[in-house]
Amino acid sequence: MKTDVIPSLANQKRYTTSSGNSVSSVNELHTEAKEMIRHKKGISTRHL
């Protein structure tokens, strides 16, 4: 999996990667994964 780097140029209004991901979409994915793991209990969360 390639890692996306979000440019940090001060003159840009929106920070997006070349594939269209933005900080908010990355935060949304992180929140969804965190919620999914929170509802699971036991050893199985290690294998997600």
PDB file of N, CA and C in Angstrom:
ATOM      1  N   MET A   1       0.846  -1.180   0.000  1.00  0.00           N
ATOM      2  CA  MET A   1       0.000   0.000   0.000  1.00  0.00           C
ATOM      3  C   MET A   1       0.888   1.239   0.000  1.00  0.00           C
ATOM      4  N   LYS A   2       0.621   2.135  -0.899  1.00  0.00           N
ATOM      5  CA  LYS A   2       1.399   3.366  -0.953  1.00  0.00           C
ATOM      6  C   LYS A   2       0.911   4.322   0.118  1.00  0.00           C
ATOM      7  N   THR A   3       1.836   5.076   0.661  1.00  0.00           N
ATOM      8  CA  THR A   3       1.444   6.088   1.648  1.00  0.00           C
ATOM      9  C   THR A   3       1.216   7.409   0.947  1.00  0.00           C
ATOM     10  N   ASP A   4       0.134   8.044   1.302  1.00  0.00           N
ATOM     11  CA  ASP A   4      -0.165   9.362   0.758  1.00  0.00           C
ATOM     12  C   ASP A   4       0.468  10.414   1.644  1.00  0.00           C
ATOM     13  N   VAL A   5       1.058  11.402   1.032  1.00  0.00           N
ATOM     14  CA  VAL A   5       1.630  12.520   1.766  1.00  0.00           C
ATOM     15  C   VAL A   5       0.784  13.744   1.445  1.00  0.00           C
ATOM     16  N   ILE A   6       0.284  14.387   2.472  1.00  0.00           N
ATOM     17  CA  ILE A   6      -0.541  15.573   2.278  1.00  0.00           C
ATOM     18  C   ILE A   6       0.367  16.794   2.266  1.00  0.00           C
ATOM     19  N   PRO A   7       0.378  17.544   1.165  1.00  0.00           N
ATOM     20  CA  PRO A   7       1.275  18.698   1.075  1.00  0.00           C
ATOM     21  C   PRO A   7       0.899  19.777   2.081  1.00  0.00           C
ATOM     22  N   SER A   8       1.894  20.498   2.530  1.00  0.00           N
ATOM     23  CA  SER A   8       1.639  21.540   3.529  1.00  0.00           C
ATOM     24  C   SER A   8       2.053  22.916   3.009  1.00  0.00           C
ATOM     25  N   LEU A   9       1.581  23.253   1.832  1.00  0.00           N
ATOM     26  CA  LEU A   9       1.868  24.567   1.275  1.00  0.00           C
ATOM     27  C   LEU A   9       0.901  25.586   1.858  1.00  0.00           C
ATOM     28  N   ALA A  10       1.407  26.706   2.279  1.00  0.00           N
ATOM     29  CA  ALA A  10       0.585  27.708   2.966  1.00  0.00           C
ATOM     30  C   ALA A  10      -0.412  28.394   2.036  1.00  0.00           C
ATOM     31  N   ASN A  11      -0.133  28.431   0.748  1.00  0.00           N
ATOM     32  CA  ASN A  11      -1.025  29.149  -0.162  1.00  0.00           C
ATOM     33  C   ASN A  11      -2.193  28.298  -0.659  1.00  0.00           C
ATOM     34  N   GLN A  12      -2.254  27.028  -0.289  1.00  0.00           N
ATOM     35  CA  GLN A  12      -3.369  26.175  -0.692  1.00  0.00           C
ATOM     36  C   GLN A  12      -4.501  26.284   0.312  1.00  0.00           C
ATOM     37  N   LYS A  13      -5.721  26.264  -0.182  1.00  0.00           N
ATOM     38  CA  LYS A  13      -6.867  26.344   0.710  1.00  0.00           C
ATOM     39  C   LYS A  13      -7.239  24.963   1.240  1.00  0.00           C
ATOM     40  N   ARG A  14      -7.179  23.937   0.379  1.00  0.00           N
ATOM     41  CA  ARG A  14      -7.510  22.573   0.791  1.00  0.00           C
ATOM     42  C   ARG A  14      -6.268  21.707   0.670  1.00  0.00           C
ATOM     43  N   TYR A  15      -6.049  20.897   1.667  1.00  0.00           N
ATOM     44  CA  TYR A  15      -4.912  19.993   1.656  1.00  0.00           C
ATOM     45  C   TYR A  15      -5.400  18.619   1.230  1.00  0.00           C
ATOM     46  N   THR A  16      -5.081  18.216   0.005  1.00  0.00           N
ATOM     47  CA  THR A  16      -5.471  16.907  -0.497  1.00  0.00           C
ATOM     48  C   THR A  16      -4.274  16.234  -1.138  1.00  0.00           C
ATOM     49  N   THR A  17      -4.344  14.905  -1.186  1.00  0.00           N
ATOM     50  CA  THR A  17      -3.300  14.136  -1.843  1.00  0.00           C
ATOM     51  C   THR A  17      -3.641  14.008  -3.314  1.00  0.00           C
ATOM     52  N   SER A  18      -2.737  13.424  -4.077  1.00  0.00           N
ATOM     53  CA  SER A  18      -2.990  13.239  -5.505  1.00  0.00           C
ATOM     54  C   SER A  18      -4.135  12.270  -5.752  1.00  0.00           C
ATOM     55  N   SER A  19      -4.418  11.376  -4.789  1.00  0.00           N
ATOM     56  CA  SER A  19      -5.531  10.430  -4.947  1.00  0.00           C
ATOM     57  C   SER A  19      -6.842  10.994  -4.426  1.00  0.00           C
ATOM     58  N   GLY A  20      -6.849  12.222  -3.920  1.00  0.00           N
ATOM     59  CA  GLY A  20      -8.080  12.875  -3.498  1.00  0.00           C
ATOM     60  C   GLY A  20      -8.384  12.774  -2.019  1.00  0.00           C
ATOM     61  N   ASN A  21      -7.539  12.111  -1.247  1.00  0.00           N
ATOM     62  CA  ASN A  21      -7.769  12.016   0.197  1.00  0.00           C
ATOM     63  C   ASN A  21      -7.438  13.338   0.873  1.00  0.00           C
ATOM     64  N   SER A  22      -8.183  13.657   1.911  1.00  0.00           N
ATOM     65  CA  SER A  22      -7.905  14.859   2.682  1.00  0.00           C
ATOM     66  C   SER A  22      -7.773  14.468   4.148  1.00  0.00           C
ATOM     67  N   VAL A  23      -7.398  15.414   4.972  1.00  0.00           N
ATOM     68  CA  VAL A  23      -7.230  15.145   6.398  1.00  0.00           C
ATOM     69  C   VAL A  23      -8.552  14.689   7.009  1.00  0.00           C
ATOM     70  N   SER A  24      -9.648  15.295   6.602  1.00  0.00           N
ATOM     71  CA  SER A  24     -10.941  14.918   7.173  1.00  0.00           C
ATOM     72  C   SER A  24     -11.338  13.496   6.794  1.00  0.00           C
ATOM     73  N   SER A  25     -11.022  13.055   5.579  1.00  0.00           N
ATOM     74  CA  SER A  25     -11.364  11.683   5.206  1.00  0.00           C
ATOM     75  C   SER A  25     -10.497  10.676   5.953  1.00  0.00           C
ATOM     76  N   VAL A  26      -9.246  11.023   6.199  1.00  0.00           N
ATOM     77  CA  VAL A  26      -8.374  10.153   6.984  1.00  0.00           C
ATOM     78  C   VAL A  26      -8.873  10.078   8.424  1.00  0.00           C
ATOM     79  N   ASN A  27      -9.289  11.217   8.990  1.00  0.00           N
ATOM     80  CA  ASN A  27      -9.843  11.220  10.345  1.00  0.00           C
ATOM     81  C   ASN A  27     -11.117  10.393  10.420  1.00  0.00           C
ATOM     82  N   GLU A  28     -11.939  10.453   9.391  1.00  0.00           N
ATOM     83  CA  GLU A  28     -13.183   9.681   9.361  1.00  0.00           C
ATOM     84  C   GLU A  28     -12.891   8.182   9.348  1.00  0.00           C
ATOM     85  N   LEU A  29     -11.917   7.761   8.538  1.00  0.00           N
ATOM     86  CA  LEU A  29     -11.539   6.349   8.502  1.00  0.00           C
ATOM     87  C   LEU A  29     -10.999   5.893   9.854  1.00  0.00           C
ATOM     88  N   HIS A  30     -10.200   6.735  10.495  1.00  0.00           N
ATOM     89  CA  HIS A  30      -9.648   6.398  11.800  1.00  0.00           C
ATOM     90  C   HIS A  30     -10.753   6.240  12.835  1.00  0.00           C
ATOM     91  N   THR A  31     -11.735   7.121  12.820  1.00  0.00           N
ATOM     92  CA  THR A  31     -12.853   7.052  13.760  1.00  0.00           C
ATOM     93  C   THR A  31     -13.663   5.783  13.541  1.00  0.00           C
ATOM     94  N   GLU A  32     -13.915   5.427  12.275  1.00  0.00           N
ATOM     95  CA  GLU A  32     -14.668   4.208  11.980  1.00  0.00           C
ATOM     96  C   GLU A  32     -13.922   2.975  12.467  1.00  0.00           C
ATOM     97  N   ALA A  33     -12.612   2.925  12.251  1.00  0.00           N
ATOM     98  CA  ALA A  33     -11.820   1.783  12.712  1.00  0.00           C
ATOM     99  C   ALA A  33     -11.803   1.712  14.229  1.00  0.00           C
ATOM    100  N   LYS A  34     -11.688   2.863  14.882  1.00  0.00           N
ATOM    101  CA  LYS A  34     -11.677   2.903  16.345  1.00  0.00           C
ATOM    102  C   LYS A  34     -13.000   2.409  16.916  1.00  0.00           C
ATOM    103  N   GLU A  35     -14.112   2.814  16.305  1.00  0.00           N
ATOM    104  CA  GLU A  35     -15.432   2.368  16.759  1.00  0.00           C
ATOM    105  C   GLU A  35     -15.605   0.867  16.544  1.00  0.00           C
ATOM    106  N   MET A  36     -15.100   0.352  15.422  1.00  0.00           N
ATOM    107  CA  MET A  36     -15.214  -1.071  15.141  1.00  0.00           C
ATOM    108  C   MET A  36     -14.446  -1.881  16.184  1.00  0.00           C
ATOM    109  N   ILE A  37     -13.246  -1.436  16.525  1.00  0.00           N
ATOM    110  CA  ILE A  37     -12.433  -2.144  17.511  1.00  0.00           C
ATOM    111  C   ILE A  37     -13.033  -2.007  18.903  1.00  0.00           C
ATOM    112  N   ARG A  38     -13.627  -0.874  19.214  1.00  0.00           N
ATOM    113  CA  ARG A  38     -14.212  -0.646  20.532  1.00  0.00           C
ATOM    114  C   ARG A  38     -15.334  -1.642  20.824  1.00  0.00           C
ATOM    115  N   HIS A  39     -16.092  -2.024  19.791  1.00  0.00           N
ATOM    116  CA  HIS A  39     -17.217  -2.932  19.988  1.00  0.00           C
ATOM    117  C   HIS A  39     -16.790  -4.395  20.026  1.00  0.00           C
ATOM    118  N   LYS A  40     -15.577  -4.698  19.615  1.00  0.00           N
ATOM    119  CA  LYS A  40     -15.069  -6.071  19.657  1.00  0.00           C
ATOM    120  C   LYS A  40     -14.364  -6.281  20.983  1.00  0.00           C
ATOM    121  N   LYS A  41     -14.460  -7.484  21.493  1.00  0.00           N
ATOM    122  CA  LYS A  41     -13.780  -7.811  22.746  1.00  0.00           C
ATOM    123  C   LYS A  41     -13.018  -9.117  22.555  1.00  0.00           C
ATOM    124  N   GLY A  42     -11.917  -9.254  23.227  1.00  0.00           N
ATOM    125  CA  GLY A  42     -11.174 -10.507  23.199  1.00  0.00           C
ATOM    126  C   GLY A  42      -9.982 -10.483  22.261  1.00  0.00           C
ATOM    127  N   ILE A  43      -9.480 -11.677  21.991  1.00  0.00           N
ATOM    128  CA  ILE A  43      -8.252 -11.846  21.224  1.00  0.00           C
ATOM    129  C   ILE A  43      -8.445 -11.463  19.760  1.00  0.00           C
ATOM    130  N   SER A  44      -9.658 -11.575  19.242  1.00  0.00           N
ATOM    131  CA  SER A  44      -9.891 -11.378  17.812  1.00  0.00           C
ATOM    132  C   SER A  44      -9.510  -9.981  17.327  1.00  0.00           C
ATOM    133  N   THR A  45      -9.472  -8.985  18.191  1.00  0.00           N
ATOM    134  CA  THR A  45      -9.111  -7.637  17.746  1.00  0.00           C
ATOM    135  C   THR A  45      -7.657  -7.568  17.293  1.00  0.00           C
ATOM    136  N   ARG A  46      -6.832  -8.492  17.748  1.00  0.00           N
ATOM    137  CA  ARG A  46      -5.440  -8.507  17.325  1.00  0.00           C
ATOM    138  C   ARG A  46      -5.332  -8.861  15.845  1.00  0.00           C
ATOM    139  N   HIS A  47      -6.281  -9.620  15.328  1.00  0.00           N
ATOM    140  CA  HIS A  47      -6.216 -10.106  13.954  1.00  0.00           C
ATOM    141  C   HIS A  47      -7.011  -9.255  12.979  1.00  0.00           C
ATOM    142  N   LEU A  48      -7.473  -8.092  13.368  1.00  0.00           N
ATOM    143  CA  LEU A  48      -8.246  -7.240  12.459  1.00  0.00           C
ATOM    144  C   LEU A  48      -7.374  -6.617  11.408  1.00  0.00           C
TER     145      LEU A  48
END
